[in-house]
Short mmCIF file of C-alpha atoms in Angstrom, two decimals:
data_model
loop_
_atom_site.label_atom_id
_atom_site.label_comp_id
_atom_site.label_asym_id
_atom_site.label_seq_id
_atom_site.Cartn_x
_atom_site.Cartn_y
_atom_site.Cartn_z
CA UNK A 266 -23.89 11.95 -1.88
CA UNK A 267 -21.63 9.94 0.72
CA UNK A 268 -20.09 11.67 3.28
CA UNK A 269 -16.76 11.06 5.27
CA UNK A 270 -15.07 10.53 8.24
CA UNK A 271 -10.82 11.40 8.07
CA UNK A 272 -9.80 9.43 11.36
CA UNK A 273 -5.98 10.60 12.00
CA UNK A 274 -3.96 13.16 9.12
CA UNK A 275 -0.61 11.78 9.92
CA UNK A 276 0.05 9.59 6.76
CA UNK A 277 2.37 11.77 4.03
CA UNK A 278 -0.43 10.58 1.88
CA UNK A 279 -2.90 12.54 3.30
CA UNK A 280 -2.37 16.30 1.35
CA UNK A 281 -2.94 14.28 -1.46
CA UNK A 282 -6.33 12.42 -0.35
CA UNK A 283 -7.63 15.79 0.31
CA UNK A 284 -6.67 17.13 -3.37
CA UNK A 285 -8.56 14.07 -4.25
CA UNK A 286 -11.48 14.83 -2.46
CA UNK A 287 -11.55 18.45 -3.42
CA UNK A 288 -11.74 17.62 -7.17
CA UNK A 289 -14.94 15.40 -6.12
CA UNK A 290 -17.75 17.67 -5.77
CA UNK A 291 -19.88 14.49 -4.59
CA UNK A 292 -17.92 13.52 -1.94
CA UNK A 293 -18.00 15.38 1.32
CA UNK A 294 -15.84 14.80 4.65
CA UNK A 295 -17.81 16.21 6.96
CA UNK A 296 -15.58 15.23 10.24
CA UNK A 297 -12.21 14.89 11.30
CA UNK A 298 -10.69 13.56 14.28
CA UNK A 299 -6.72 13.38 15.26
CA UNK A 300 -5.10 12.86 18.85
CA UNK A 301 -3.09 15.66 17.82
CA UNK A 302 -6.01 18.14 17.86
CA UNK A 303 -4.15 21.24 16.23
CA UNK A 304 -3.18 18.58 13.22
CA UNK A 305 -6.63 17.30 13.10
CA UNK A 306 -8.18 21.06 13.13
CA UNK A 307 -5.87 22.37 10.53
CA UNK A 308 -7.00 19.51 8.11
CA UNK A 309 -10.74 19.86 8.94
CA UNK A 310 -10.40 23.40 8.02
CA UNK A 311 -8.90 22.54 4.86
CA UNK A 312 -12.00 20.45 4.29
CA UNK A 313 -14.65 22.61 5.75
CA UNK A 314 -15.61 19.93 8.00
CA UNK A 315 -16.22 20.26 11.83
CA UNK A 316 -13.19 19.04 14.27
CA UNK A 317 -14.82 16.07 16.80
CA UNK A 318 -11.61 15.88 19.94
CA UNK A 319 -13.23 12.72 21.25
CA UNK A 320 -12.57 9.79 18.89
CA UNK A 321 -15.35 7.70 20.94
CA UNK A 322 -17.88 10.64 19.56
CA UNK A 323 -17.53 10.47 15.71
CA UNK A 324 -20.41 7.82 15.07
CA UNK A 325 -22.67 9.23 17.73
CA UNK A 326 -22.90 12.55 17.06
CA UNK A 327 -21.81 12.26 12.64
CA UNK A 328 -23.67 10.75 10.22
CA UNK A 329 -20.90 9.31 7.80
CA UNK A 330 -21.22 6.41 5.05
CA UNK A 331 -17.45 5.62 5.10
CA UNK A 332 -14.00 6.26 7.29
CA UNK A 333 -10.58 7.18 6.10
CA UNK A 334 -7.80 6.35 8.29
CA UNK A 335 -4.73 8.32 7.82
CA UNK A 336 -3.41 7.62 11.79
CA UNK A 337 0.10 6.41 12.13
CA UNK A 338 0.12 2.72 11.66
CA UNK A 339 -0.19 1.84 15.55
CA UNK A 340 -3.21 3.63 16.01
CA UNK A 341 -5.32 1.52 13.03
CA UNK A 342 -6.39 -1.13 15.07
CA UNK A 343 -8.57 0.65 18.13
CA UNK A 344 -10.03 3.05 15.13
CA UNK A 345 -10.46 0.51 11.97
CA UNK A 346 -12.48 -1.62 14.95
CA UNK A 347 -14.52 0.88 16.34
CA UNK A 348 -15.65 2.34 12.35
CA UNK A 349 -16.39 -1.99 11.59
CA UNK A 350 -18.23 -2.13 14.33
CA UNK A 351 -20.62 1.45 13.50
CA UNK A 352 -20.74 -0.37 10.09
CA UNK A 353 -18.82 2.23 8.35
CA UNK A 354 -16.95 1.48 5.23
CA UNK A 355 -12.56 1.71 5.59
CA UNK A 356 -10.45 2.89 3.78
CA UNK A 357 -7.09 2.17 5.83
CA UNK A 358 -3.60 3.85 4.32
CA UNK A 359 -1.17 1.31 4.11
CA UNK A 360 0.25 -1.25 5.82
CA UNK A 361 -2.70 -2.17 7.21
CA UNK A 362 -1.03 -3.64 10.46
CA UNK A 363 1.85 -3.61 12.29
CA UNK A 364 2.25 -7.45 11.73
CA UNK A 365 -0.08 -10.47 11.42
CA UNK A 366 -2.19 -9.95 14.74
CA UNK A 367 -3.22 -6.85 14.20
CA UNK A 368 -3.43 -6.95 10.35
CA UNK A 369 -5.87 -10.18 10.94
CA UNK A 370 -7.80 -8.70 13.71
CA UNK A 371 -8.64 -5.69 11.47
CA UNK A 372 -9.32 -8.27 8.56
CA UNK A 373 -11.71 -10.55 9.99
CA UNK A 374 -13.85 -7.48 12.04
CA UNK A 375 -14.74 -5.46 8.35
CA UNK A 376 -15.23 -9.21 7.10
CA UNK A 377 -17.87 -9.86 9.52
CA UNK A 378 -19.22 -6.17 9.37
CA UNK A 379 -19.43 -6.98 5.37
CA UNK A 380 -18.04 -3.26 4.56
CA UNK A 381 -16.21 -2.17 1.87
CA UNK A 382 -12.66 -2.27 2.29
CA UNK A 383 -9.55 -0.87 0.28
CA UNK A 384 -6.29 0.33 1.11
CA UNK A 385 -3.28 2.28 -0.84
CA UNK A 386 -1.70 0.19 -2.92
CA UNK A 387 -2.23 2.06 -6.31
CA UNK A 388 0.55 0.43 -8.49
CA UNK A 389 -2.00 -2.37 -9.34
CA UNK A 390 -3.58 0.05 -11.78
CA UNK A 391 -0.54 0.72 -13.95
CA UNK A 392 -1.03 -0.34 -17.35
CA UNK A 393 2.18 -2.46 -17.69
CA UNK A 394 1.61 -4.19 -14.34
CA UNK A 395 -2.10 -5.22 -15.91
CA UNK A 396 -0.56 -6.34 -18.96
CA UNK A 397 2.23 -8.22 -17.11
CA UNK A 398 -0.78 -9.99 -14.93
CA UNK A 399 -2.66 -11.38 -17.64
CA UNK A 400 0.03 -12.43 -19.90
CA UNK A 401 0.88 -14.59 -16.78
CA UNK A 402 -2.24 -16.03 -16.58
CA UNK A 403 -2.17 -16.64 -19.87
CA UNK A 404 0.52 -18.65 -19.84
CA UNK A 405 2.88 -16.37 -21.69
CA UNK A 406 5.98 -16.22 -19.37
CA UNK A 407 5.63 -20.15 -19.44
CA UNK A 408 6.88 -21.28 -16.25
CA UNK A 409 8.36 -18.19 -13.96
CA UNK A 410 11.43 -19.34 -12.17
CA UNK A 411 11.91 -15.93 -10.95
CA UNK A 412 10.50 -12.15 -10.42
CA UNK A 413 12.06 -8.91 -8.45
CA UNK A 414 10.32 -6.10 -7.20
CA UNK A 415 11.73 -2.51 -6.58
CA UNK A 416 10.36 0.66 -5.01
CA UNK A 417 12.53 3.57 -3.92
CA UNK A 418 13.13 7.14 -3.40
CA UNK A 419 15.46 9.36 -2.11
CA UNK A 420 13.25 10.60 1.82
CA UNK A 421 16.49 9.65 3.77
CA UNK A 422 18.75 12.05 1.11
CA UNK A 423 16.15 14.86 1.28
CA UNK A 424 15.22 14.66 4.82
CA UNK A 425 11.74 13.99 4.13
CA UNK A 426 11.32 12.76 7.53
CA UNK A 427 12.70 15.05 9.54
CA UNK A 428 10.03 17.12 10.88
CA UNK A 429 5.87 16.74 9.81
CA UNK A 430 6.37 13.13 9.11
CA UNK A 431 8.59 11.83 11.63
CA UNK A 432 6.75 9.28 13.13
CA UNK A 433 7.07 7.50 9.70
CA UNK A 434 11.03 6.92 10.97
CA UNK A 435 10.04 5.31 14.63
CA UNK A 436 9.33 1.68 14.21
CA UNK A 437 7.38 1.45 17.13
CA UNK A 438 4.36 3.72 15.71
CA UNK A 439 5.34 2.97 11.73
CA UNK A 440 6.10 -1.06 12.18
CA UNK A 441 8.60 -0.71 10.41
CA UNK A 442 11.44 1.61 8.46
CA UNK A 443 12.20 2.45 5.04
CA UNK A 444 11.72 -1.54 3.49
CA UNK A 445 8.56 -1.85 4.81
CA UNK A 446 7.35 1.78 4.01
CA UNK A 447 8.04 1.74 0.21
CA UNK A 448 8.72 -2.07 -0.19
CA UNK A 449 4.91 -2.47 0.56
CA UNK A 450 4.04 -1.33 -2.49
CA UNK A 451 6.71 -3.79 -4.76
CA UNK A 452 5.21 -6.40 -2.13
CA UNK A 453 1.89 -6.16 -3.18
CA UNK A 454 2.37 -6.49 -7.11
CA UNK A 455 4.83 -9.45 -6.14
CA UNK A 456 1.80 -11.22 -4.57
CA UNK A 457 -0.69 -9.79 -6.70
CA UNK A 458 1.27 -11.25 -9.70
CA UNK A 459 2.58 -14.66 -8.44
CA UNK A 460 0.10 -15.64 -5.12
CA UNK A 461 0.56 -16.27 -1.62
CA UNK A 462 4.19 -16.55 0.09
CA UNK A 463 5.76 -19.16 2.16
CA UNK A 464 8.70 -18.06 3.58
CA UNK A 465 11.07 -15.48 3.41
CA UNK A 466 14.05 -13.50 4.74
CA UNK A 467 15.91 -10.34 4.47
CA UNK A 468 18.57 -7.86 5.29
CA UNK A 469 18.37 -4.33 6.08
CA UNK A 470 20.68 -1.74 6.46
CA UNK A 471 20.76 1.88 7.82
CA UNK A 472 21.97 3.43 5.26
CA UNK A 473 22.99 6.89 5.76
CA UNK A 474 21.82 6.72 9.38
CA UNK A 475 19.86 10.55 9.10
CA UNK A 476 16.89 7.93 10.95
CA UNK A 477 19.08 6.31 13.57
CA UNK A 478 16.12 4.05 14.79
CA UNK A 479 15.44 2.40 11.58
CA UNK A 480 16.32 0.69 8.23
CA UNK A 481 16.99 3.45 5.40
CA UNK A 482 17.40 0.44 2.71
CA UNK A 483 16.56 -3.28 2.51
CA UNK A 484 16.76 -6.61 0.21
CA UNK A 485 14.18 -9.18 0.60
CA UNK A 486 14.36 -12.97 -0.67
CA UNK A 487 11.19 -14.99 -0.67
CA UNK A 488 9.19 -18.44 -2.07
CA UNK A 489 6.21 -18.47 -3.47
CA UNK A 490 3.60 -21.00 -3.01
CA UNK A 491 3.92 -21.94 -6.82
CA UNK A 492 7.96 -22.39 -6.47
CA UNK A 493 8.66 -18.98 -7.73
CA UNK A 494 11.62 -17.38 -6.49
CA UNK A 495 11.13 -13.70 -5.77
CA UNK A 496 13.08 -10.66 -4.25
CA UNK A 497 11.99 -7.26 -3.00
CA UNK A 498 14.23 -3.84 -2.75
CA UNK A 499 13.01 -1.13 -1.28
CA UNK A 500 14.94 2.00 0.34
CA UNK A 501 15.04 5.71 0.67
CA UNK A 502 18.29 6.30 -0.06
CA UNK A 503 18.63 5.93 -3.86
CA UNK A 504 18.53 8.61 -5.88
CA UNK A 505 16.50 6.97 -8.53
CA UNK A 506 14.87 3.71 -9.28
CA UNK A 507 14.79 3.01 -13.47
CA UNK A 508 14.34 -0.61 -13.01
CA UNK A 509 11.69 -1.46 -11.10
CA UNK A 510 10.07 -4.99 -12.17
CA UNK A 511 11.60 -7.89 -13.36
CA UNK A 512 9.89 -11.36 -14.48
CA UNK A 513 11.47 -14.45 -15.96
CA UNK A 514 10.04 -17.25 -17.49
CA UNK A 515 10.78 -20.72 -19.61
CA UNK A 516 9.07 -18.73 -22.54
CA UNK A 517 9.24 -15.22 -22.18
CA UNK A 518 10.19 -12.26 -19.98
CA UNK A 519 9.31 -8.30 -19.05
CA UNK A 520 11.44 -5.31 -17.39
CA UNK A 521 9.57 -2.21 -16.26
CA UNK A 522 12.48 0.39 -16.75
CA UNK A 523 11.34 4.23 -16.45
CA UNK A 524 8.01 3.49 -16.60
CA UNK A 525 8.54 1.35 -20.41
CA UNK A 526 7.71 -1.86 -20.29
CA UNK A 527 10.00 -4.60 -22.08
CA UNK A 528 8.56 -7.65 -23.43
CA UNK A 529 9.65 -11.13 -24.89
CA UNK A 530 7.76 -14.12 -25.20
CA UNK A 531 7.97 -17.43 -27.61
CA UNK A 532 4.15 -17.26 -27.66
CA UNK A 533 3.28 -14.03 -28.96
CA UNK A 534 4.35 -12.33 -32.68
CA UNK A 535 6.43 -9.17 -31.91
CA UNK A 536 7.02 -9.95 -28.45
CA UNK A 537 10.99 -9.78 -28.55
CA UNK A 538 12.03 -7.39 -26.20
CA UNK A 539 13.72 -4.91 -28.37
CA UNK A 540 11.56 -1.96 -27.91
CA UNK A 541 9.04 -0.66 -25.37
CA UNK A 542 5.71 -2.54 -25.76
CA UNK A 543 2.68 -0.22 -25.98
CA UNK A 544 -0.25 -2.17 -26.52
CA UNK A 545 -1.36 -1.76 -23.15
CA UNK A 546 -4.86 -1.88 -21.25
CA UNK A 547 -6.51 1.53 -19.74
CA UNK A 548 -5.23 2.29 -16.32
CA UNK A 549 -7.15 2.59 -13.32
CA UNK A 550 -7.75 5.61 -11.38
CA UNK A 551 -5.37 5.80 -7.75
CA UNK A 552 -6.77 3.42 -5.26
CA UNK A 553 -7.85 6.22 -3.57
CA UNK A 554 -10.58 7.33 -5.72
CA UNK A 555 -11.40 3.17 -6.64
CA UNK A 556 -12.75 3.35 -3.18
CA UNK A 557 -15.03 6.90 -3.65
CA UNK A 558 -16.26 4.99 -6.58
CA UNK A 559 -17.31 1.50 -4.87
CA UNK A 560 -18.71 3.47 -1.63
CA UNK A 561 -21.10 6.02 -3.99
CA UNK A 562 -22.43 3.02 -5.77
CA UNK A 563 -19.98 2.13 -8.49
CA UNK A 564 -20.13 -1.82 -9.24
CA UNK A 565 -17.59 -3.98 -10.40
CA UNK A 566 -14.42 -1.54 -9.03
CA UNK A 567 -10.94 -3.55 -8.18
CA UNK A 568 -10.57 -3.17 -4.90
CA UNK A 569 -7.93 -4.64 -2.42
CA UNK A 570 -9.16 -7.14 0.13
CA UNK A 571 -8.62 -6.79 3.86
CA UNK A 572 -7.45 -10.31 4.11
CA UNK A 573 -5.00 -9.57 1.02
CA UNK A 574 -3.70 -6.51 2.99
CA UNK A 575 -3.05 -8.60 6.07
CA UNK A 576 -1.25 -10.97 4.40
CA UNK A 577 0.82 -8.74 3.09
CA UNK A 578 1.40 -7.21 6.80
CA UNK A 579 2.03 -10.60 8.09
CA UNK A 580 4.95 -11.42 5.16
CA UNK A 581 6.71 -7.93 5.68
CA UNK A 582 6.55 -8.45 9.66
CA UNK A 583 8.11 -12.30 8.39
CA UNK A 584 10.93 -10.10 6.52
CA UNK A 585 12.13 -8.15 9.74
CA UNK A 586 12.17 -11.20 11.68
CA UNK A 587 14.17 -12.90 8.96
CA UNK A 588 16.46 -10.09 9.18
CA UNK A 589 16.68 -10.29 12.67
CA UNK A 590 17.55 -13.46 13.14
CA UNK A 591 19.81 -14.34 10.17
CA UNK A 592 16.86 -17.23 9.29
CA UNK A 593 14.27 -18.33 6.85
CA UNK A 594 10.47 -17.03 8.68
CA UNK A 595 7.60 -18.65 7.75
CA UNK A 596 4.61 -15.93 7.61
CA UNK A 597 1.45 -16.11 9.52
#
């Protein structure tokens, strides 16, 4: 039965770990650590686990298989390095780093500690998105000329930030604001669909300024290494999202809209767009529970690689710069 470490409960993800966790019977936390100790208390209650104050403590005096960071996004690097280095497995909430140097850092220590890694991007699971990846491999869209990503809510119209989840709002413990919160997500199906980027830009806005200190909405314009050009909205100021992918091809083309996916394609009888397309592959469980599975002993689970969630750091921290400055950024 593997047991768990939760290092930091400040994600908005976290409630829903724990709900997770409690419909597991075979997985157990048994420790939780926070700097804020009346956080970090009221969530080890939750669990029935025991409360360690001293972060520098939790290997030496717990015996856990695997760590769960849920610390805001400054904090990762000091704890993902200290559970690599006990040989524990991670799984780190997303982004994975503020930028490249701490994202690659984090990336290279778990490689050389050979532990399993994952973090949450869950959208890779989603039937259409599956379908959507091997029909490009397949050759299906012919050549894509062009693909858009979308991911938004409406935090900044409901004030979802205001209190519990604050930091989330302050760049300089998040990385980053609303784009790089929810645009994450978009970012890593963009990638995950089309490979590696080479250089992008953006421009970000504050929206309706209820988070003074950072972007509430953002558009994102980047190259991929195979020509592709792709572009990436993200905000928390919309009070809806319906379309949400986009691909275009020589041959063919998809839409995600509510959910549906639309498909066309020259190569493929029935393929013409018209109607929602429902011959579609299983889903996967959240990304979450993919990474209960691999650490009790589950083979063969999809799983995100550190180095994939660094990148993916590195060409969001490549976004804000481009925004910045007004330029193209090359990522590192």
């Amino acid at each position: 039965m593997p047991s768990y470490a939760l290092v930091g409960c400040a994600h908005i993800h976290t409630p829903e770990f724990i709900k997770m966790l409690a419909r597991r019977s075979q997985d157990k936390v048994r420790v939780v650590w926070d700097h804020d100790h009346a956080r970090g208390r009221k969530n080890a209650d939750e669990l029935g686990a025991r409360f360690i104050a001293d972060e520098r403590k939790l290997y030496s005096e717990a015996d856990v298989d695997a760590v769960i960071v849920c610390s805001e996004t400054d904090r990762h690097e000091p704890l993902v390095l200290a559970a690599a280095e006990a040989g524990r497995h991670l799984f780190v909430e997303k982004p994975l780093g503020l930028g490249a140097r701490d994202a690659y850092a984090m990336a290279e220590a778990i490689r050389k500690a050979g532990m399993i890694f994952q973090t949450g991007y869950f959208q890779r699971g989603r039937p259409e998105l599956q379908f959507i990846r091997s029909h490009l491999a397949a050759g299906s869209f012919g050549k894509v000329t062009r693909i858009r990503g979308s991911n938004s809510h409406g935090g900044a119209l409901g004030g979802w930030f205001d209190t519990e989840w604050r930091w989330m709002a302050d760049p300089k413990q998040a990385g980053c604001g609303a784009f790089g919160d929810l645009g994450a997500h978009a970012l890593d199906i963009l990638i995950w669909l089309m490979g590696n980027v080479t250089e992008v830009t953006a421009m970000l806005d504050n929206g309706t300024g209820r988070y003074t200190e950072c972007d509430e909405t953002g558009e994102g314009l980047m190259r991929f290494s195979n020509g592709a050009i792709g572009t990436l909205g993200a905000a928390w100021t919309d009070v809806a999202n319906p379309v949400e992918y986009l691909i275009s091809g020589t041959e063919g083309c998809a839409a995600v809209i509510d959910g549906k996916l639309f498909f066309q394609s020259q190569r493929l009888d029935g393929a013409d767009g018209k109607q929602p397309w429902t011959e579609l592959p299983e889903g996967w469980p959240h990304a979450f529970e993919l990474f209960l599975d691999a650490v009790g002993g589950k083979e063969d689970v999809p799983l995100v690689s550190a180095y994939e969630a660094a990148h993916r750091s590195a060409v969001m921290e490549a976004m804000y710069e481009g925004a910045r400055t007004g330029q193209w950024v090359k990522p590192k």
